[in-house]
Structures are given as C-alpha cells and as structure tokens.
Amino acid sequence: MCFWLGCHFTDSRVRVSGASQTLTHPEESDPARKNKTRQDMSSSLCFPSPTREDLAHFVGLPLGALPTPCAIVQESTVRRNCRRLVEVARDLGVGFRPHVKTHKTTEITRLQLEGLQSRNVIVSTVREAEALEPLVREGVVAGILYGLPLPPSAVPALRALRRRNPGVDVAVLLDHPAQIPAVEEGEAPWSVFVKVDNGYHRAGLPPDSSELRNLLDVVAAKESEGALKLVGFYSHAGHSYGSTTQARSLQLLLEELHAVLVAARVLGDNERELVLSVGATPTALAAASSEWREHELLKHGKWSLELHAGVYTLLDLQQLATRPAELGLADVALTIMAEVVSVYPERDEVLVALGSTALGREPPPKDSIYPGWGTVTAWKEGQQWDGCAKSGWIVSRISQEHAVLARHGEQQAVELKVGAKVRVWPQHACIAGNGHGWYFVTDGEKVTDVWVRWRGW
Amino acid sequence: MCFWLGCHFTDSRVRVSGASQTLTHPEESDPARKNKTRQDMSSSLCFPSPTREDLAHFVGLPLGALPTPCAIVQESTVRRNCRRLVEVARDLGVGFRPHVKTHKTTEITRLQLEGLQSRNVIVSTVREAEALEPLVREGVVAGILYGLPLPPSAVPALRALRRRNPGVDVAVLLDHPAQIPAVEEGEAPWSVFVKVDNGYHRAGLPPDSSELRNLLDVVAAKESEGALKLVGFYSHAGHSYGSTTQARSLQLLLEELHAVLVAARVLGDNERELVLSVGATPTALAAASSEWREHELLKHGKWSLELHAGVYTLLDLQQLATRPAELGLADVALTIMAEVVSVYPERDEVLVALGSTALGREPPPKDSIYPGWGTVTAWKEGQQWDGCAKSGWIVSRISQEHAVLARHGEQQAVELKVGAKVRVWPQHACIAGNGHGWYFVTDGEKVTDVWVRWRGW
C-alpha cells in the first residue's frame, strides 16, 4: 500500500468514488508485510530504493571500477560546504534553515545541521518529509517546513506524519486563501509562513499587494480561532541563480530583506515575534558580506532573520558562476562519472554514455565561464583527485542516454580513449542527482560510503 | 549483488585492483538471496521497482484520485501509434526494428512487435537489454541491438545475457576500431552493425570517410577470423526531431538512405546480404510518403531496408511539431498529471507541483506551435477525456519540483483553482517518462492497468 493511496483512507475529503471495491490493504493479503507501517510501505513499495547494505560491496572499490553513469560525492568538500553556511549564520548571529531538496539524503541532512542550534529543515516534496522521520525520531530534526505553497492532496500525509511524530513542528507555506482549509483541521495548529514574492515570480505574493493584505486578514482570523499559528514570512531568491557577480547577489539579498520587511509591516504589529526567512545559495552566501551589517533587520528586537539555502551543500557550475571570485571548481562536491564510448578525430569530438537521464539538462547561465551542459574534469583512472583541474573538454550536446564532448578553452585537452572513465561537473546539482539512486562517497580515490537518495514525491 | 559489479567477477580485464578484500557475494552472506540469479539482483537490489501487484490497488481509480505528479498513458492511443509504423513498414515491404528507450516497459515492447514478422528490438542501455529477457524467454523478442557504440564495460553483462539466453541475437554497433576487442572473445560471433553518421554528428562515421574504410578493413579481418559477423549499416537521424515540415523529414530520410548506401558500397560487394537500417520517428514516418518509392534501395536484390524508431509509441509535442499536417494532440499517448498549488490573478499565472523531475526539461523546437515546456490539456477531473483540447495554459517556467503556467493562444483559458488536477502534454516523452517509476494506463476515465518502467543503466 502506497502512502499516497493511504491518504485516501485517512481523509474522506479526497474523492475515490467508484473505486473502493478495488482497494485491498496489502497487510491483509500479504502476511510478510504485516509488520510494516504504511510509512515503510511508501518507500518500500511505490518508490523502493536499495539499502546501504545492498550497496555495501561497492565500498572500497577504486572509482575507475564503478559502474557508469554514476554520481560521486567528495565527502571532505560537502563537509566544508555545509560548514560554510553554518559559519556565515553564526558570524551574523542569525538563524539558518537548510533545504534538503538538492541531495535528498539522510547523511547530508546530518551534515547540514551540524553546528546549528536550531534543528529545522526545508523540504520540497512530501516524500522528503517522510524520509526525514528517522532523523526526527533521533532528535536530529525538530522542524520540517514544506517550502512551497502546499498541494492540498499532500496534507493528509503530513497530518499522518505529525501524528506519528507528535513532537515535530511541521510548518507550511501559504500564499492563497484557498490553501487554508486543508490545514485548519489538524489536532494542533499548524505553523504557517506566508510566502512573499521578492521578484522571482515563482510563488508568493508581492509584499505591498492587496492580495497579501487579504491573505493576512484571513490568516489572522484563523489564528484567532486557534486553527493555525503564523510564524513568519518567507522568500526565496531563485532568480539569484542567474547572478554572475557577488555584487548582484548582495543586491538581491537586500531586495529579499526589503520584501519580507515590507510584508511583516503589513501586520501593523512591530512587537510581534516573527521569523523572516530569506535566501537561496547565492544570496545566503552574500550574507557574509560586510556591506549590509547595519541593516535594520539585524537590529530589530522581535523579528529574527533566518537564512535558508540548499544547493550550497554540493554546489555546481551554475552556483560557481554566481560567485566567481569566491567559489571555484574545488568547491563542487558532486561529479558524474561516465564512460567514453567513441572518439571522432575528424570532428574533434568524443561520445560518452551519459545523457540527460544521468546529468540532467540545465543550460549554463548566460555568459558563464563554464559553457555547455557540464565541464569534464582532468581526473584519470588510478590518479589522485585534484578537484579543480579541467580536461579541456565540455559536454557540448546531450541526448537521452548519451552526450558529445567538444574541446573548450586554451589548454591542451587531455587525450580520451574508448573505455576511459571521465568525471563531469554538472551545471545543476539538484537536477543531476535526480537520476541517481545513490551517491558514491569518496575521500579521493576509493569509495568510502554509499548514500542512498530518497525517490518519488 | 548488482549485476554491474558481477561484471567485475566475470571479466578479468576490468580492473578492481586493491578492492578484492571488500567483495563478498551476497548469496554467501544472505541465504534468502540464494535462489536469486545475479540477473534478478541487478533490478531487485540496485534498481528496485515496485511490482505490478504492488501497484494493483490503483487499478479502477478515477484519474483525479491519483497521486501527483504521475504519468498517464492512453492505451488506445499507444496501440494506434504502434500500429502506424508497423503498417508503414508493411506497405513498403521493408523491415522495422522498434526502439524501447522511450517507454522502457515490457507492455509497450509487446505492442511494438505486434504484427511484425521480425522480433528484433533496439536498446540504449544494458538495463533495457536485461529487462527484455523475460520477453526473450517467451519468444516475443529474438534480437536485441545495442543502439549506440558499445561502452566496453557493458560487454560482460551482454555476454552473460547471451549465455543465459543462447538463442538470442545480441547485436552491437561499431564506429571505432577500439571497440572491437571487447566483443571478439564471445562464445559465438557477435552480430555487428557499422554506425554511419548521416549529418546528426552524435555517433558514427561519415560514409565517405577514410575512418569508415579503415574500420571496415578491421571488421573484415575480424570477420574472416570468425570473431564477429557484419550484419549491416545503421544510421539515426536524430536531427530530424528539429524538423518542422513533412518535406524536411522526407529530405532527411533521403539523406539517411544515401548515407547507408554510400557506406555499404565501400565494401565493394554488391552481392553481399546486408541490412541497411535508418530512421528516427520523423524520418520513419516520412517513409510512408510516395515521393521516394522508386528509391534504388527498395529495388536492390540483396540489401534490405529496415526502418527504426522509438518516440512514435507515445509521441509528444516535439514530434507533433515535426509533422504538423499529419499528427495532432490526439496522437500523444502520454500526459503528466499535476496539482495546482497556487493561483496568482495579479500576474495571471498558476503554480503547479510539477518540476523537471517529473516533466523533464526539453525546450520546444524553434518556432513550434507548442511553446513552453508543455501544453496543459483541457481535461477536468470527472470529465471525459477529449484527447486534443487545450486549456489555454502552457508550462512557461520550470524548476526542480514546481512549474509556472502562463496563458497562451487566442482561446479563453480554463479556470484553474488550488487543488485542481491538470494534465500536461510534454515536449519530449523519453525525458518526461524518465522521472516516473510506472505509467498509469487508462482507457479514458479510470486506471485500467499499471506498466512499470525499467530503471537504471
């Protein structure tokens, strides 16, 4: 029984008309499943993954012996990346709420929370929230924010998650009054952030709009009935992924701060405690700049600033392009490994068995110093990992399961032969990881661990 | 034990130096796995999928009650699409070799072969070849062509597949002499196609190039030693996906035919039996045109023409754009369903919980009549499926797990509310399907079956 469908059993408002005769709970028909909770079944049946034990035989292998395509994470780099934002927040004395959507793993979630006082994270799917439950039971995660306006059909699953874990603070984002009915029937009031559109125009309401004022009126009414609890305002500067300078990222951070401040002031209650949550990897990293340390939000008594970000954990070419003076290839923790299947001297190109199913397909930012769908590293089988040397090849064209490499740059390109393994820095870590069931973790030359990604929605 | 790793046990040429101490065959340590073959383990451990039985409780549900995002296949449409190319080939009296990479399912492979004399299919990954083994054992599939130059590391898995299924004809593509050593050690000679580059410039050698002549010399030498068997020449007109008229697709078909003919003549033996395999959905469909029926290849006594294609099974916006006079929205068998999570009247946009993880990210062809990352159908929950009516909305921007809909076209857009389910025709069926573990199959209003997709490489 998928947990998805389990929703239909627990929430009578979800219509399953005409189908009830086909629903048989698998625990009734399969004794071996009786000991499993529905929660287990969500992952084990609909979106099964290998266990760490299933993959344990890969541990110890040299990277060149791995099956390809595969995703490799440099452990020391991801640790350093995670520490970077914890330190930015600590230096500023502000909060930090990491997002788990980039990696979708238990292990990197732990690294993101290391050194943080708060134990709050952000998810972008119900599946991510459910996958965090072991960390909730361990006490590692205390709060889970569903980081985009909530699909009404996701509420029964999140309500069930709250029931299974009474201590957990499941917070939701609202930006339309029609989203409220879905969360007002809980056993205890849900924590609510109101989503502010800071110019990215994906989700949220403009801070000075009549729509925002109207939503806040409805939220206030529901709050007075005890149906929900307004925690604060939330914005996400997704358009900062297209920034190409630190100055531009800082400007977008200031625009984010302005947006949540304007929104908070609509409440007309300066003394109310509120969390104002802003960020995206480029703007969250820009918070380390000294230029804005006199910002009024840092000096407000009741309102607390919180940064949030997700891609910072693994980083990628797109993120490097937003902060070229500060981040370099050695900061990218994720590479995708592939095999060379042919070489075409007459057109100076190389074919690799690596398509958009394993690398993703995200174009480079305009005028990026990293063109193509990815940059090929200079790593060679059996050689030590340098972490920042390029091969002189980029991924210039991409199909479903294959890609063409072309030369790029001044340097002499590394010679590539049929059967050689190459490693590619992807443009976008969140998208590149998505095709993979797990990450091979390494300290440089051999697999030291295997981190299984959460699948599904 | 993953089959991937199994390769390292069966082929001593694959280096696993320094790691042997970590390799424990799971059959030794886990008695429950003793009855499983390595082949079973490839899918059940490394790339597990739900079984049809695990998902059987979805059968009978109305489409509006399905968890989202999800992939829906209209069964009557996919059947009609499969029949279309069988009939094109039959009318011409030529062969047809369907590609399974678009759908990666057992069920659609069966439909592709229905009505065909030959039982040969094409795959683009080792995993697809392995997943076809039940159909090989049933006698439905007799030949499997690995449709791109073969990664050397894939050979041990394909060799093992041949051993498990002695009757199956596993054929490979070659376009570089360095690929030959990997296949010349088999128990019986491998069937070989030489890959010709017809102008797409992904894989293959130009038909009039010295590289092709050189490769054919090496192939001939190996053939005389009994190491392999040259079956024919193969080209793929992938650039025809960018065609916007039937005339252009026909022109590309003629260029493909010319390319394989020139390549075949390099052999200098007109009396040798050869298969000349050409296609891609646009050019294979163009083969129905009457304009080229006097082509010399159709009249050659020894050389037999074979068409091949894959996307034709499901079709998508990109394919419709290549043949606008002949194909319409009612021919697209795949839609992706998603939930509306917010509505923004002030900017006339709508947010849906459907990102590139579930829709893929493939831009529309230039000047396509179907802009955006997908077109939203006019289907409404509880209403009958029309199959070709648009809603007036397109997917205009896309993120990891979410997308923004914007209005497009002259018509009045369907009103969308928070919680409404929408269905999206994707730009590229192969990429859109990739994020999904299975297709919900329907005859219009309820789920009639569940077809599980093969995962991994």
XYZ file of N, CA and C in Angstrom, chain A residues 186-260:
225
model
N -6.253 20.190 11.741
C -5.295 19.362 12.461
C -5.588 19.286 13.950
N -4.944 18.319 14.619
C -5.124 18.152 16.063
C -4.577 19.377 16.796
N -3.458 19.897 16.338
C -2.875 21.103 16.934
C -2.649 22.083 15.793
N -2.643 23.390 16.090
C -2.475 24.349 14.989
C -1.170 24.131 14.230
N -1.223 24.258 12.918
C -0.024 24.136 12.095
C 0.737 25.460 12.136
N 2.052 25.366 12.108
C 2.873 26.558 11.931
C 2.765 27.006 10.475
N 2.694 28.301 10.286
C 2.483 28.839 8.946
C 3.475 29.959 8.661
N 4.121 29.891 7.506
C 4.845 31.027 6.953
C 4.023 31.587 5.796
N 4.022 32.893 5.646
C 3.418 33.480 4.448
C 4.527 33.733 3.440
N 4.268 33.294 2.219
C 5.282 33.338 1.171
C 5.226 34.684 0.447
N 6.392 35.345 0.393
C 6.491 36.665 -0.223
C 7.241 36.535 -1.552
N 6.707 37.169 -2.578
C 7.382 37.180 -3.884
C 8.335 38.380 -3.919
N 9.618 38.076 -3.955
C 10.632 39.138 -3.940
C 11.114 39.502 -5.344
N 10.364 39.077 -6.363
C 10.764 39.408 -7.729
C 11.117 38.180 -8.554
N 11.151 37.008 -7.896
C 11.449 35.775 -8.626
C 10.216 35.341 -9.422
N 9.011 35.654 -8.894
C 7.748 35.387 -9.589
C 7.460 33.908 -9.810
N 7.948 33.056 -8.919
C 7.506 31.668 -8.999
C 6.312 31.498 -8.062
N 6.557 31.669 -6.769
C 5.484 31.546 -5.787
C 5.489 32.791 -4.910
N 4.427 32.996 -4.153
C 4.380 34.091 -3.218
C 3.634 35.303 -3.745
N 3.355 36.233 -2.802
C 2.608 37.449 -3.131
C 3.510 38.656 -2.969
N 3.363 39.664 -3.839
C 4.173 40.880 -3.683
C 3.913 41.495 -2.306
N 4.958 41.999 -1.647
C 4.808 42.434 -0.249
C 3.856 43.610 -0.058
N 3.676 44.415 -1.100
C 2.804 45.578 -0.947
C 1.480 45.388 -1.679
N 1.062 44.136 -1.877
C -0.130 43.897 -2.703
C -1.386 43.763 -1.850
N -2.510 44.035 -2.475
C -3.794 43.841 -1.781
C -4.009 42.350 -1.508
N -3.484 41.482 -2.392
C -3.630 40.042 -2.179
C -2.955 39.616 -0.878
N -1.770 40.198 -0.594
C -1.080 39.839 0.648
C -1.874 40.333 1.858
N -2.357 41.571 1.757
C -3.141 42.103 2.884
C -4.379 41.235 3.132
N -5.027 40.841 2.060
C -6.212 39.996 2.174
C -5.870 38.651 2.818
N -4.769 38.032 2.363
C -4.369 36.744 2.924
C -4.070 36.885 4.417
N -3.373 37.966 4.784
C -3.024 38.145 6.203
C -4.279 38.333 7.053
N -5.299 38.966 6.489
C -6.563 39.099 7.225
C -7.169 37.726 7.495
N -7.170 36.876 6.481
C -7.751 35.537 6.661
C -6.916 34.736 7.661
N -5.578 34.835 7.528
C -4.692 34.120 8.453
C -4.938 34.586 9.887
N -5.071 35.910 10.072
C -5.291 36.441 11.425
C -6.593 35.900 12.008
N -7.624 35.841 11.159
C -8.920 35.326 11.640
C -8.789 33.864 12.047
N -8.117 33.079 11.227
C -7.948 31.655 11.534
C -7.071 31.472 12.770
N -6.092 32.361 12.901
C -5.210 32.264 14.074
C -5.992 32.539 15.360
N -6.881 33.509 15.280
C -7.651 33.834 16.482
C -8.589 32.685 16.858
N -8.931 31.860 15.858
C -9.759 30.674 16.157
C -8.902 29.503 16.646
N -7.583 29.688 16.651
C -6.695 28.602 17.068
C -6.455 27.568 15.987
N -6.783 27.901 14.722
C -6.664 26.915 13.647
C -5.245 26.824 13.106
N -4.473 27.888 13.241
C -3.096 27.877 12.761
C -2.289 28.928 13.520
N -0.971 28.930 13.303
C -0.090 29.837 14.027
C 0.868 30.482 13.027
N 0.762 31.799 12.852
C 1.650 32.497 11.920
C 3.046 32.622 12.551
N 4.033 32.044 11.901
C 5.406 32.051 12.416
C 6.219 33.178 11.787
N 5.979 33.435 10.504
C 6.774 34.478 9.875
C 6.543 34.578 8.386
N 7.508 35.205 7.731
C 7.437 35.426 6.284
C 8.656 34.785 5.626
N 8.446 34.319 4.408
C 9.466 33.513 3.733
C 9.597 33.971 2.289
N 10.834 34.186 1.848
C 11.043 34.458 0.421
C 12.202 33.617 -0.090
N 12.196 33.357 -1.378
C 13.265 32.565 -1.996
C 13.729 33.288 -3.256
N 15.021 33.664 -3.290
C 15.560 34.432 -4.411
C 16.084 33.490 -5.497
N 15.186 32.707 -6.069
C 15.604 31.742 -7.086
C 16.258 32.402 -8.288
N 15.882 33.671 -8.566
C 16.482 34.343 -9.722
C 17.949 34.689 -9.468
N 18.417 34.532 -8.231
C 19.838 34.793 -7.961
C 20.725 33.718 -8.575
N 20.142 32.565 -8.994
C 20.945 31.541 -9.667
C 21.522 32.090 -10.978
N 20.905 33.137 -11.518
C 21.398 33.732 -12.760
C 22.359 34.885 -12.533
N 22.648 35.193 -11.280
C 23.609 36.248 -10.950
C 25.010 35.838 -11.417
N 25.819 36.833 -11.787
C 27.194 36.482 -12.209
C 28.254 37.236 -11.400
N 27.823 38.029 -10.415
C 28.780 38.719 -9.548
C 28.281 38.673 -8.116
N 29.229 38.818 -7.175
C 28.822 38.880 -5.777
C 28.011 40.143 -5.490
N 28.334 41.226 -6.219
C 27.596 42.475 -6.006
C 26.125 42.278 -6.346
N 25.866 41.567 -7.421
C 24.475 41.323 -7.823
C 23.778 40.426 -6.790
N 24.472 39.417 -6.274
C 23.863 38.546 -5.255
C 23.526 39.358 -4.005
N 24.431 40.276 -3.635
C 24.171 41.114 -2.462
C 22.960 42.001 -2.703
N 22.864 42.536 -3.915
C 21.711 43.381 -4.239
C 20.413 42.579 -4.105
N 20.437 41.341 -4.577
C 19.231 40.506 -4.483
C 18.914 40.149 -3.035
N 19.960 39.982 -2.211
C 19.729 39.739 -0.789
C 19.017 40.944 -0.156
N 19.501 42.144 -0.495
C 18.876 43.342 0.061
C 17.425 43.463 -0.407
N 17.171 43.084 -1.636
C 15.786 43.109 -2.129
C 14.923 42.096 -1.385
N 15.502 40.938 -1.073
C 14.758 39.945 -0.293
C 14.422 40.473 1.091
N 15.427 41.076 1.738
C 15.210 41.613 3.082
C 14.132 42.689 3.046
N 14.201 43.553 2.016
C 13.206 44.604 1.880
C 11.814 43.986 1.733
N 11.721 42.950 0.930
C 10.412 42.333 0.666
C 9.797 41.763 1.949
N 10.570 41.012 2.723
C 9.974 40.412 3.929
C 9.688 41.476 4.993
